[in-house]
Short mmCIF file of C-alpha atoms in Angstrom, two decimals:
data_model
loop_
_atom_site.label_atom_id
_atom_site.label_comp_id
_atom_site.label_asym_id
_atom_site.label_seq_id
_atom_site.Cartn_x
_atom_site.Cartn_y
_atom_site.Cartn_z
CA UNK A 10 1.77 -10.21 -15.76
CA UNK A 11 -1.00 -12.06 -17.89
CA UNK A 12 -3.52 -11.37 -20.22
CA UNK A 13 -6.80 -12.85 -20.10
CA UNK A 14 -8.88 -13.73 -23.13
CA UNK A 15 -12.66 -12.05 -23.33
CA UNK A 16 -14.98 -14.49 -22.47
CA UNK A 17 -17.79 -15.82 -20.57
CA UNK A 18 -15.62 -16.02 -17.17
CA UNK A 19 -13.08 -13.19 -17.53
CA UNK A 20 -14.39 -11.75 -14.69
CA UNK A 21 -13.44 -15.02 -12.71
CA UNK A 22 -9.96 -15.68 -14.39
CA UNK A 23 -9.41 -11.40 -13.50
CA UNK A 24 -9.98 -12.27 -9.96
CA UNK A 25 -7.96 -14.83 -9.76
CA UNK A 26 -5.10 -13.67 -11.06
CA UNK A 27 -5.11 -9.57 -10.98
CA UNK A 28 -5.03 -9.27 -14.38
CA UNK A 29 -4.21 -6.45 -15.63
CA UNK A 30 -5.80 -5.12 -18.98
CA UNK A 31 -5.42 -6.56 -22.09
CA UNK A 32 -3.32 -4.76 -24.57
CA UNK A 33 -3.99 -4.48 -28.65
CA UNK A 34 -2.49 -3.74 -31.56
CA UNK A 35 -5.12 -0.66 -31.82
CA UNK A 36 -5.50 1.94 -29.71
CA UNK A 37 -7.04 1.76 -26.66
CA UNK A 38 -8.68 3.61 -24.09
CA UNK A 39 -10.15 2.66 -20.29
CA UNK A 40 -13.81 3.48 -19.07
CA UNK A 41 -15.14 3.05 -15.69
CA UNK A 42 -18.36 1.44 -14.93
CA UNK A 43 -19.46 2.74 -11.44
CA UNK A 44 -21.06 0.90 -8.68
CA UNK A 45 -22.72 -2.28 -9.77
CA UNK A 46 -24.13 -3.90 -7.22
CA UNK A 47 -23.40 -8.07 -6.26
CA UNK A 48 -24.94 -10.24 -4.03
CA UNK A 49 -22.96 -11.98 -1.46
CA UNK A 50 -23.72 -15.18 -3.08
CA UNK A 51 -23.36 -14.11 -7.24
CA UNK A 52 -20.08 -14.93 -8.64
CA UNK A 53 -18.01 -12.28 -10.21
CA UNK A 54 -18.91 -13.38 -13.72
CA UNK A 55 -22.11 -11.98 -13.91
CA UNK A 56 -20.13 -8.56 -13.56
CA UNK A 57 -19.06 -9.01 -17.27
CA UNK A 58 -22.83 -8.73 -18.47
CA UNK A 59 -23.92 -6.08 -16.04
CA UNK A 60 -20.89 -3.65 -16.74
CA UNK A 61 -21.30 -3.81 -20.54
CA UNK A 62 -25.27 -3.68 -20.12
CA UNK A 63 -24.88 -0.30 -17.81
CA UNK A 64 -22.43 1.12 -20.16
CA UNK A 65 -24.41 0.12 -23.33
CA UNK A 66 -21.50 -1.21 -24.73
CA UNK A 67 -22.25 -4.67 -27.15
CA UNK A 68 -19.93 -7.35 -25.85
CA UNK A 69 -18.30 -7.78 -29.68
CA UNK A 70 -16.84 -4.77 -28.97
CA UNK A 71 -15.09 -5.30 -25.61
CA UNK A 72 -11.12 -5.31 -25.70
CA UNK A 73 -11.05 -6.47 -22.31
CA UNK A 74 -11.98 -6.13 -18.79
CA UNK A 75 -11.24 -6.25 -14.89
CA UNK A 76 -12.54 -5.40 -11.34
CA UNK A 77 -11.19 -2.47 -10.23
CA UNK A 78 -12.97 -1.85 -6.92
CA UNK A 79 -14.83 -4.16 -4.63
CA UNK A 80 -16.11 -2.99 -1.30
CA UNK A 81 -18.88 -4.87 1.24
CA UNK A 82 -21.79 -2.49 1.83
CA UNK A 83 -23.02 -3.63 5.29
CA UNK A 84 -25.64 -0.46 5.94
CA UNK A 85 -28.94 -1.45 6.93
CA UNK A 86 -31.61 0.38 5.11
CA UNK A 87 -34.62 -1.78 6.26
CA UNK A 88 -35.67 -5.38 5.89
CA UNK A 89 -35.59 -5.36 1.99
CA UNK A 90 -31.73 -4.30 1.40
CA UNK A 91 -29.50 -7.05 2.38
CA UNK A 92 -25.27 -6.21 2.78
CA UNK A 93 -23.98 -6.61 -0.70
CA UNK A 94 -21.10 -5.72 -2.66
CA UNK A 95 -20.50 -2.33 -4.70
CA UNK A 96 -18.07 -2.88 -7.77
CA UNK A 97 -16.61 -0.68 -10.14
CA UNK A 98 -15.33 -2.52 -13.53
CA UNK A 99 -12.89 -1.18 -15.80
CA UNK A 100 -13.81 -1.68 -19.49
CA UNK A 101 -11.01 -1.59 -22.68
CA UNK A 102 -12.35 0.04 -25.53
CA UNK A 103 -10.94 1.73 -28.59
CA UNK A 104 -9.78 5.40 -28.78
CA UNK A 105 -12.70 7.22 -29.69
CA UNK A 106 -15.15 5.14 -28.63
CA UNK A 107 -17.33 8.06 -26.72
CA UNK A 108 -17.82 9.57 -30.41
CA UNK A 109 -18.46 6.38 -32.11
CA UNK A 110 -20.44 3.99 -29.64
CA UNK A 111 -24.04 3.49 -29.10
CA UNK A 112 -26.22 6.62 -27.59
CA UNK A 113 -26.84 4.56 -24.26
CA UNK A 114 -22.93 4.43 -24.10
CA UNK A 115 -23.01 8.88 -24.36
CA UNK A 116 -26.00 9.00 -22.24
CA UNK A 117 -24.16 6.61 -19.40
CA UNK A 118 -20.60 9.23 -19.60
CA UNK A 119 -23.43 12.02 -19.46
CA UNK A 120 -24.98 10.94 -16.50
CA UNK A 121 -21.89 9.65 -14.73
CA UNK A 122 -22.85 6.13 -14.62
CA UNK A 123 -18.72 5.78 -16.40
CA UNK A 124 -16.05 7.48 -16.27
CA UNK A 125 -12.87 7.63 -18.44
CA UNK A 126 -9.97 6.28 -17.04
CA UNK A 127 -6.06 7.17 -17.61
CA UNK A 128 -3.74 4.05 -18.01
CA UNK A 129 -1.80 3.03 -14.93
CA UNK A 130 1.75 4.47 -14.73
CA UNK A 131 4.68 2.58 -14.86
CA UNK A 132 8.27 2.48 -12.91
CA UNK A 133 10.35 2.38 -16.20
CA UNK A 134 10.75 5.57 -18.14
CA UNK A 135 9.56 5.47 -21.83
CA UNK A 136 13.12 6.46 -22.70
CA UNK A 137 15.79 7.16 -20.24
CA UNK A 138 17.99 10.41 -20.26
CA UNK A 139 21.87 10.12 -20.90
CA UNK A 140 22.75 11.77 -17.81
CA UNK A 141 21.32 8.48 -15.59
CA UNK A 142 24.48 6.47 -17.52
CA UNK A 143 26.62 5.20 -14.91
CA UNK A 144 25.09 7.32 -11.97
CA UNK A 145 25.23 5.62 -8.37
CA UNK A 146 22.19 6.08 -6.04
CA UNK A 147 22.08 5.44 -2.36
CA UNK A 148 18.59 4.75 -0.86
CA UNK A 149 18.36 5.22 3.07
CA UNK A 150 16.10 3.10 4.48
CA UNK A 151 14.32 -0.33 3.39
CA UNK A 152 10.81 0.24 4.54
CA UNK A 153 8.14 0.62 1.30
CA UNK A 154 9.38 4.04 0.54
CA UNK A 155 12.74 2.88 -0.02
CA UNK A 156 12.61 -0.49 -1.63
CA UNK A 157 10.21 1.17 -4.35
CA UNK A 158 12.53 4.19 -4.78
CA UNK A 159 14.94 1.73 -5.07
CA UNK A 160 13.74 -0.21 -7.39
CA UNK A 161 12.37 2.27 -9.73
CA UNK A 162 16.01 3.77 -8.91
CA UNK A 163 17.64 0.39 -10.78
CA UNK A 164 14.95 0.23 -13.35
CA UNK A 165 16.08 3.00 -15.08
CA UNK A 166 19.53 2.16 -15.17
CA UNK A 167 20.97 4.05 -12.33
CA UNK A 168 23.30 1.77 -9.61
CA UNK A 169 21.88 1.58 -6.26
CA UNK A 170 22.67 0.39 -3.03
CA UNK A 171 19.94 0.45 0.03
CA UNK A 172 21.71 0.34 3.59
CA UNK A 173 19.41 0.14 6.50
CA UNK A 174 20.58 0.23 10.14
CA UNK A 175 18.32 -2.85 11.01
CA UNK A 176 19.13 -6.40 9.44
CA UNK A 177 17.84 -8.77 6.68
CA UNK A 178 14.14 -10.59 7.94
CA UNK A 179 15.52 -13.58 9.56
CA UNK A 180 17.80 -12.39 11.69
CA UNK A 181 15.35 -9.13 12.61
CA UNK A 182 13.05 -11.68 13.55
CA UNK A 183 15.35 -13.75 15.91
CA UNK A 184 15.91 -10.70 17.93
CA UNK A 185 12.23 -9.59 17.81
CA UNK A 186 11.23 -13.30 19.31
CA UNK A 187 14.35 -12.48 21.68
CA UNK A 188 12.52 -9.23 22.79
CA UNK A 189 9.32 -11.10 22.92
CA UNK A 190 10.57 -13.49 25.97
CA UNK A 191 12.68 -11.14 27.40
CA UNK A 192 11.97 -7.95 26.90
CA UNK A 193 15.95 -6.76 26.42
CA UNK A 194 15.39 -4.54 23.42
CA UNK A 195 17.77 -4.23 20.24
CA UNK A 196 17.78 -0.67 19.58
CA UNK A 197 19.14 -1.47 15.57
CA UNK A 198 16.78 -4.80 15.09
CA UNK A 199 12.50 -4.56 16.48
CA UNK A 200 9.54 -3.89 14.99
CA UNK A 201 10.91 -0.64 13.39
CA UNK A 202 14.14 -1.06 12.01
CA UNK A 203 15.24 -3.60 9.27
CA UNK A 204 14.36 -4.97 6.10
CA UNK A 205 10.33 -3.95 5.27
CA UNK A 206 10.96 -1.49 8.00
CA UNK A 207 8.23 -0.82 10.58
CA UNK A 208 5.72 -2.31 7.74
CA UNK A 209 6.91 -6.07 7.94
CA UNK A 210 5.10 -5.96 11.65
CA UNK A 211 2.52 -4.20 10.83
CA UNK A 212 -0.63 -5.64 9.69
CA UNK A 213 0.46 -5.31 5.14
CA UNK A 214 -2.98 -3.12 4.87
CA UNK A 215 -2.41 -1.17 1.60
CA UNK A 216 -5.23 1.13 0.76
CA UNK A 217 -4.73 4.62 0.80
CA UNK A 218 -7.58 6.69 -0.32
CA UNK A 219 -5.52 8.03 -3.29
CA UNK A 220 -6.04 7.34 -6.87
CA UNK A 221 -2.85 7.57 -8.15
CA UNK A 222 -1.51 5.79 -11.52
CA UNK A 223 1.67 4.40 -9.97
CA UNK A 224 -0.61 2.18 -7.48
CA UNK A 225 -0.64 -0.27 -10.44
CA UNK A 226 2.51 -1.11 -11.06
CA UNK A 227 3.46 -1.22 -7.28
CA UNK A 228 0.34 -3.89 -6.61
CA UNK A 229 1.52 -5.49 -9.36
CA UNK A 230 5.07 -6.10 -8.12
CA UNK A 231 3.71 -7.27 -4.83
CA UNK A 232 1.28 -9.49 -6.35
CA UNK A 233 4.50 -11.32 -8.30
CA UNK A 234 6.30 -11.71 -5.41
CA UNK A 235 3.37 -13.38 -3.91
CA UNK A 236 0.67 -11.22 -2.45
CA UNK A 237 -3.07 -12.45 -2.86
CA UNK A 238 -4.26 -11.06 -6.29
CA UNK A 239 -7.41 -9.27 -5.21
CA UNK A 240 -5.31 -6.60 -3.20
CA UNK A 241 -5.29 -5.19 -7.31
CA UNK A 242 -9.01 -4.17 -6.12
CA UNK A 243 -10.31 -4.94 -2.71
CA UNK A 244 -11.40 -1.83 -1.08
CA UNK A 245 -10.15 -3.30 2.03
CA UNK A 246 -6.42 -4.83 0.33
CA UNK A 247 -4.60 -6.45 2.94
CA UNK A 248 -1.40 -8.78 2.96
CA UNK A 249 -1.23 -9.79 6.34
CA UNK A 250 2.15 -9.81 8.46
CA UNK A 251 2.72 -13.60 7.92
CA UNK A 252 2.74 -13.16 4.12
CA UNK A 253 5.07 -10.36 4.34
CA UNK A 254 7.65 -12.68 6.00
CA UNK A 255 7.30 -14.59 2.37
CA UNK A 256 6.93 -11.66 0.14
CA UNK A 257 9.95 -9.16 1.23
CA UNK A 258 12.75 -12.00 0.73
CA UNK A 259 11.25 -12.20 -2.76
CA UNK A 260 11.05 -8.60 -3.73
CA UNK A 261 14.93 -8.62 -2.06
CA UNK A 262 15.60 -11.47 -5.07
CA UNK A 263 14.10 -9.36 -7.91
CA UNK A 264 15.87 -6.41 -6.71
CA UNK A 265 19.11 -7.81 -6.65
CA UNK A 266 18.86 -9.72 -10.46
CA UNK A 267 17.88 -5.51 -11.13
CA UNK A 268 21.64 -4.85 -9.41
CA UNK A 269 20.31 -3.01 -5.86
CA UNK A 270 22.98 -4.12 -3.49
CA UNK A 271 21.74 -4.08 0.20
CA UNK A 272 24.03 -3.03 3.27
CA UNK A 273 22.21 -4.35 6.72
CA UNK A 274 23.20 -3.11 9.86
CA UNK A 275 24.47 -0.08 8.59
CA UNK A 276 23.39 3.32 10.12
CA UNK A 277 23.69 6.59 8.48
CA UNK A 278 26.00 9.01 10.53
CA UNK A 279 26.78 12.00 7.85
CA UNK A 280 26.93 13.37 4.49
CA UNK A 281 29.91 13.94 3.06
CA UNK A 282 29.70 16.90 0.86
CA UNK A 283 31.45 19.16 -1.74
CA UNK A 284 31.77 22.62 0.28
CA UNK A 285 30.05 23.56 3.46
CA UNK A 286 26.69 23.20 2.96
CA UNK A 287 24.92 20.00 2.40
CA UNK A 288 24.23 20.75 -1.53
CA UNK A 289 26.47 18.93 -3.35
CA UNK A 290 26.56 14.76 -1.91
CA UNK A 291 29.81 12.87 -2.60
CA UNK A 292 29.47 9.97 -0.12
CA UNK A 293 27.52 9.14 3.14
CA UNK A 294 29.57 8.67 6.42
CA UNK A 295 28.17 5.22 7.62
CA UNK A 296 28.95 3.08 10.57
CA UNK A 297 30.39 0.84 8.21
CA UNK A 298 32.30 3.20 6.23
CA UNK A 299 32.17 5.72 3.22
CA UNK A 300 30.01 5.23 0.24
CA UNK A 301 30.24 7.16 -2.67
CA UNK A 302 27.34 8.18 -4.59
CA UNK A 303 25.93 10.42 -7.09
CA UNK A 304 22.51 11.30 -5.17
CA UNK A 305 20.75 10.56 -2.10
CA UNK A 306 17.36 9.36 -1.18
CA UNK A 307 16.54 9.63 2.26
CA UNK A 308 13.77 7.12 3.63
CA UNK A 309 13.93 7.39 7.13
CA UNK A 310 10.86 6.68 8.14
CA UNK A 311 9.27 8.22 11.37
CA UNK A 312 11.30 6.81 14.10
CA UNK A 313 14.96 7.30 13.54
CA UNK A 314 14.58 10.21 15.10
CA UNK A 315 18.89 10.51 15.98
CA UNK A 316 19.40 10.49 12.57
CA UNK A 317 17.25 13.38 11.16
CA UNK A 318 18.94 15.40 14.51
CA UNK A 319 22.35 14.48 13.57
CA UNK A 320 21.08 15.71 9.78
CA UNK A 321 19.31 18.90 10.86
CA UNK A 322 22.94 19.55 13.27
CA UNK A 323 24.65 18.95 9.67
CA UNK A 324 22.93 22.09 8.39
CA UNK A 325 20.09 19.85 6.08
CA UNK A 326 17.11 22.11 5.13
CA UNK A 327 14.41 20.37 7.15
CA UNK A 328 10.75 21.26 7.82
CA UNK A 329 8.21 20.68 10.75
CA UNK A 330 5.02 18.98 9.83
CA UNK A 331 1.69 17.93 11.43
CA UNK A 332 1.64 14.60 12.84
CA UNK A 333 -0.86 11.95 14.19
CA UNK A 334 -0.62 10.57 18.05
CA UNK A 335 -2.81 9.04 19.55
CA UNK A 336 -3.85 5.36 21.76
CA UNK A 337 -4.70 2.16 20.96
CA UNK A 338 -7.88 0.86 21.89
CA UNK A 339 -8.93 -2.86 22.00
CA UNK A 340 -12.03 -4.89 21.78
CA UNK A 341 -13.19 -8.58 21.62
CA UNK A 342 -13.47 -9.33 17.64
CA UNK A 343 -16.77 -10.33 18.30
CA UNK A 344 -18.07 -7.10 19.66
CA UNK A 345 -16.95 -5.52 16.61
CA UNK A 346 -18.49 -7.88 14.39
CA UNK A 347 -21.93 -7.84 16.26
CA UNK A 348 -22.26 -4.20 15.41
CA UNK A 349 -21.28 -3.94 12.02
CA UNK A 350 -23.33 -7.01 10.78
CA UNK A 351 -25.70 -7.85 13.42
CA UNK A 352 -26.15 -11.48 12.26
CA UNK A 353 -23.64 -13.72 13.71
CA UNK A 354 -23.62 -16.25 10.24
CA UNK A 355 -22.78 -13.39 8.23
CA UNK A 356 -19.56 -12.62 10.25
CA UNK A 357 -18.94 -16.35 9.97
CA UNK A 358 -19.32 -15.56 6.02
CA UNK A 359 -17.45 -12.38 5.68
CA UNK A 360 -14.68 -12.67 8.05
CA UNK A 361 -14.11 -10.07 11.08
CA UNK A 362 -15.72 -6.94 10.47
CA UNK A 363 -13.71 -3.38 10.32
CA UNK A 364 -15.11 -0.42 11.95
CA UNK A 365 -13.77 3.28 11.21
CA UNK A 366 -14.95 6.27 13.40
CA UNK A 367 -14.50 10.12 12.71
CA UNK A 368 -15.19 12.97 15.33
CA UNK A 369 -15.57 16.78 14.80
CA UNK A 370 -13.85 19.44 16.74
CA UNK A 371 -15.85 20.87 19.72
CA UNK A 372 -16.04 21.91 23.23
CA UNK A 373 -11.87 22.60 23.42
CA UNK A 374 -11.41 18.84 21.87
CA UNK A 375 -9.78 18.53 18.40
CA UNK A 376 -11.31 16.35 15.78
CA UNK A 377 -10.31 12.61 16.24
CA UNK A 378 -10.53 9.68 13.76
CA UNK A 379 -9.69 5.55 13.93
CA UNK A 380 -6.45 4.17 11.66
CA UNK A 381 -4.84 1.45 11.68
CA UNK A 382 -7.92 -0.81 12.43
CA UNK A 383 -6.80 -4.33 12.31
CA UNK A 384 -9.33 -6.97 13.04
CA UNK A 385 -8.84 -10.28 14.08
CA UNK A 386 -5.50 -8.53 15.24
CA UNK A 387 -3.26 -7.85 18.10
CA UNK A 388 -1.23 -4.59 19.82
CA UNK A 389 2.71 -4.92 19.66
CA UNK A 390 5.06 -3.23 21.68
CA UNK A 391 6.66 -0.82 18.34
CA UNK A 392 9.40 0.59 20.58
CA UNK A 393 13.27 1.09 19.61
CA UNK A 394 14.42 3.00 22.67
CA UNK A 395 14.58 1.79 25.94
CA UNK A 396 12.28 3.67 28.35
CA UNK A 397 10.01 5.08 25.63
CA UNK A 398 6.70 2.79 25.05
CA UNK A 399 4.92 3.18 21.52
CA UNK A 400 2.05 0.88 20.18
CA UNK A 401 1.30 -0.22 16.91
CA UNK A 402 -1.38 -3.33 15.54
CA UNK A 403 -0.78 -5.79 13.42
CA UNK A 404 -2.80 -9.05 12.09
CA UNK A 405 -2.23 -11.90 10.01
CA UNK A 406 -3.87 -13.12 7.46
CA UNK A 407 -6.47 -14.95 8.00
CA UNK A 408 -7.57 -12.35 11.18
CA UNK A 409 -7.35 -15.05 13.58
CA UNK A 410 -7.35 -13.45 17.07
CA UNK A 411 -10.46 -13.00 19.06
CA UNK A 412 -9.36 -9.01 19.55
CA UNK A 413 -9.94 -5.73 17.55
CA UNK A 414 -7.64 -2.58 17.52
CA UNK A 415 -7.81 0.65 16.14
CA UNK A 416 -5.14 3.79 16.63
CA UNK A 417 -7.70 6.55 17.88
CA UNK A 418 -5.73 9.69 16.63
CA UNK A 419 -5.33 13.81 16.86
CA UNK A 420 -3.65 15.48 14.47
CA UNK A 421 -0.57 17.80 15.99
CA UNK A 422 2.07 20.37 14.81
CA UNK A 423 3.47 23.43 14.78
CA UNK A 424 0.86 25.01 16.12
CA UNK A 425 0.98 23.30 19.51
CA UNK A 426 4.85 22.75 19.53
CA UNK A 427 6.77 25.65 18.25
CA UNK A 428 7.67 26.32 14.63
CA UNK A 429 11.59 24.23 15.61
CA UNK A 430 12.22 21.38 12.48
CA UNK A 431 12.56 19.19 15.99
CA UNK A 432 9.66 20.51 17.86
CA UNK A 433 7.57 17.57 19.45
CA UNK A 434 9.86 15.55 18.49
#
């Protein structure tokens, strides 16, 4: 994490590195300067200068600074608006500056042009409580969910171990190219099982339409272990499958110097509980064995579908919720980029264009919406059981293939399955 000095370029050196913001001996407080505008061709320097001049803020007193959104507006609105940029820049001031700035800086909060901004969250606990002392964790599952929970988990002082039923990377990705030329499917080792869980294969996109204050921190941690810096604040963040092959073995490394120990190919097969009901979790029943623990965090992810059964069977309180199904459909790259640009050198500029599409319910259909677009992409075959076919996309980084995929998606639930924890399953 590194701090960046106020200057002429911070804007530049902030973009280049993800910086976060930079912290003072005096208190300090975040405002957000809403949608400047920048030309394809303007670096992001000139932000610095247009953010303070908006917010009628005088550059002396500027603690420090940093893009914190950056999205391509490719709408045409007639010959005189060209696609550009919209940016939103977080400024550092100090505590009480909306009472002791300039009157342009009141009138901006007044009329929305800013915002203020609470500071990013962290994963460590200001002060940790007694009762973590010598407590033992065990994290199911080493997709996102689970190597953040466990990580946060070991953070804070607790002992954790992660099993997963997949293996480490390299081996998941010998029997993935295995599947690839042969088609004889691992049921414990494919694009949804193993370390990074069904994420490693697909596509490392990481926005989410939330504005939470623990996206921060988690950015951050990818962006150490080697993810491009501007996922801290494109609108679009993407890693790219490739670079999650480099990445995960990395987070694995700073994990383990926390003290996470990580059990591959081990499957979850029970709890092992104090009295009849599963309240009270002594130890997991594994296919490698008992482990004792103190609590249990279960990140299953959506396709280990035996193992919430064998759960629910076990007497686990468990709940039906609405979920997403849908196709994948697939177009040439160029298509896509045709209709969102319409100029040919400014795909060549911007890279392959993404698309996203949204219907309303009507005439006995329900409403329908793309996800998962990955340009420059490809489908994969996201299966784990053998007769069963499920699709997923992925891309890498630089969005190299001629094709275009999107997940068009319904949402479905109890309503058209039965009220059953398992129904539709």
């Amino acid at each position: 994490m590194r701090s960046v000095v106020v200057q002429d370029d911070v804007c530049r050196l902030t973009a280049q590195w993800g910086s976060p913001m930079i912290e003072q001996a005096k208190a300090t407080s975040t405002w957000r300067v809403l949608g400047l505008d920048l030309a394809l061709d303007e670096p992001d320097s000139v932000l610095r200068e247009r953010a303070l001049e908006r917010a009628g803020v005088p550059p002396e007193d500027l603690r420090g600074l940093r893009i914190a959104h950056k999205a391509l507006d490719a709408r045409r609105r007639g010959a005189g608006r060209a696609a550009h940029f919209v940016v939103h820049v977080d400024l550092l001031l100090e505590d009480g500056y909306e009472s002791t700035g300039s009157e342009h800086f009141r009138s901006a909060l007044q009329a929305g042009r800013i915002l203020p901004r609470s500071r990013p969250g962290r994963l460590e606990l200001e002060q940790r409580h007694a009762s973590l002392a010598g407590r033992r964790a065990v994290v199911v599952g080493a997709g996102p969910a689970g190597l953040f929970a466990a990580l946060t988990l070991a953070r804070n002082g607790v002992a954790v171990e992660v099993l997963d039923r997949g293996p480490s990377l390299a081996e998941r990705s010998r029997s993935l190219g295995r599947f690839l030329h042969t088609r004889e499917l691992d049921p414990e080792s494919n694009l949804l099982f193993g370390e990074g869980g069904a994420g490693t294969y697909s596509d490392g996109k990481i926005y989410t339409r939330v504005d939470h204050p623990l996206e921060a921190p988690l950015i951050e941690e990818l962006i150490a272990c080697g993810a491009p810096p501007e996922i801290a604040y494109d609108a679009r963040a993407h890693i790219g499958t490739d670079r999650l092959h480099r990445i995960l073995p990395r987070l694995r490394a700073r994990m383990e110097d926390c003290g996470v120990r990580f059990h591959w190919r081990t499957r979850l097969e029970g709890l092992v509980c104090d009295g009849a009901a599963p309240r009270f979790v002594r130890a997991l029943a594994t296919s490698q064995g008992e482990i004792a623990c103190d609590a249990v965090f279960l990140a299953l992810g959506h396709s280990a579908r035996d193992t919430v059964r064998q759960l629910c069977e076990q007497g686990l309180e468990i709940e039906a919720r609405p979920f997403q199904l849908g196709v994948r459909i697939e177009h040439p790259q160029a298509l896509i980029d045709a209709g969102r640009y319409g100029d040919r050198a400014l795909a060549q500029r911007l890279g392959p264009a993404y698309y996203g599409l949204r219907s309303t319910a009507g005439g006995g259909a329900p409403r329908a919406h793309s996800f998962c677009m990955c340009p420059g992409g490809k489908i994969v075959a996201a299966v784990n059981s053998a007769g069963l076919l499920c699709t997923n996309g992925m891309s890498n980084s630089r969005h190299s293939s001629p094709w275009a995929s999107a997940a068009i998606v319904t949402t479905l639930g109890p309503r058209e399955f039965g009220d059953g924890p398992l129904a539709g399953v």
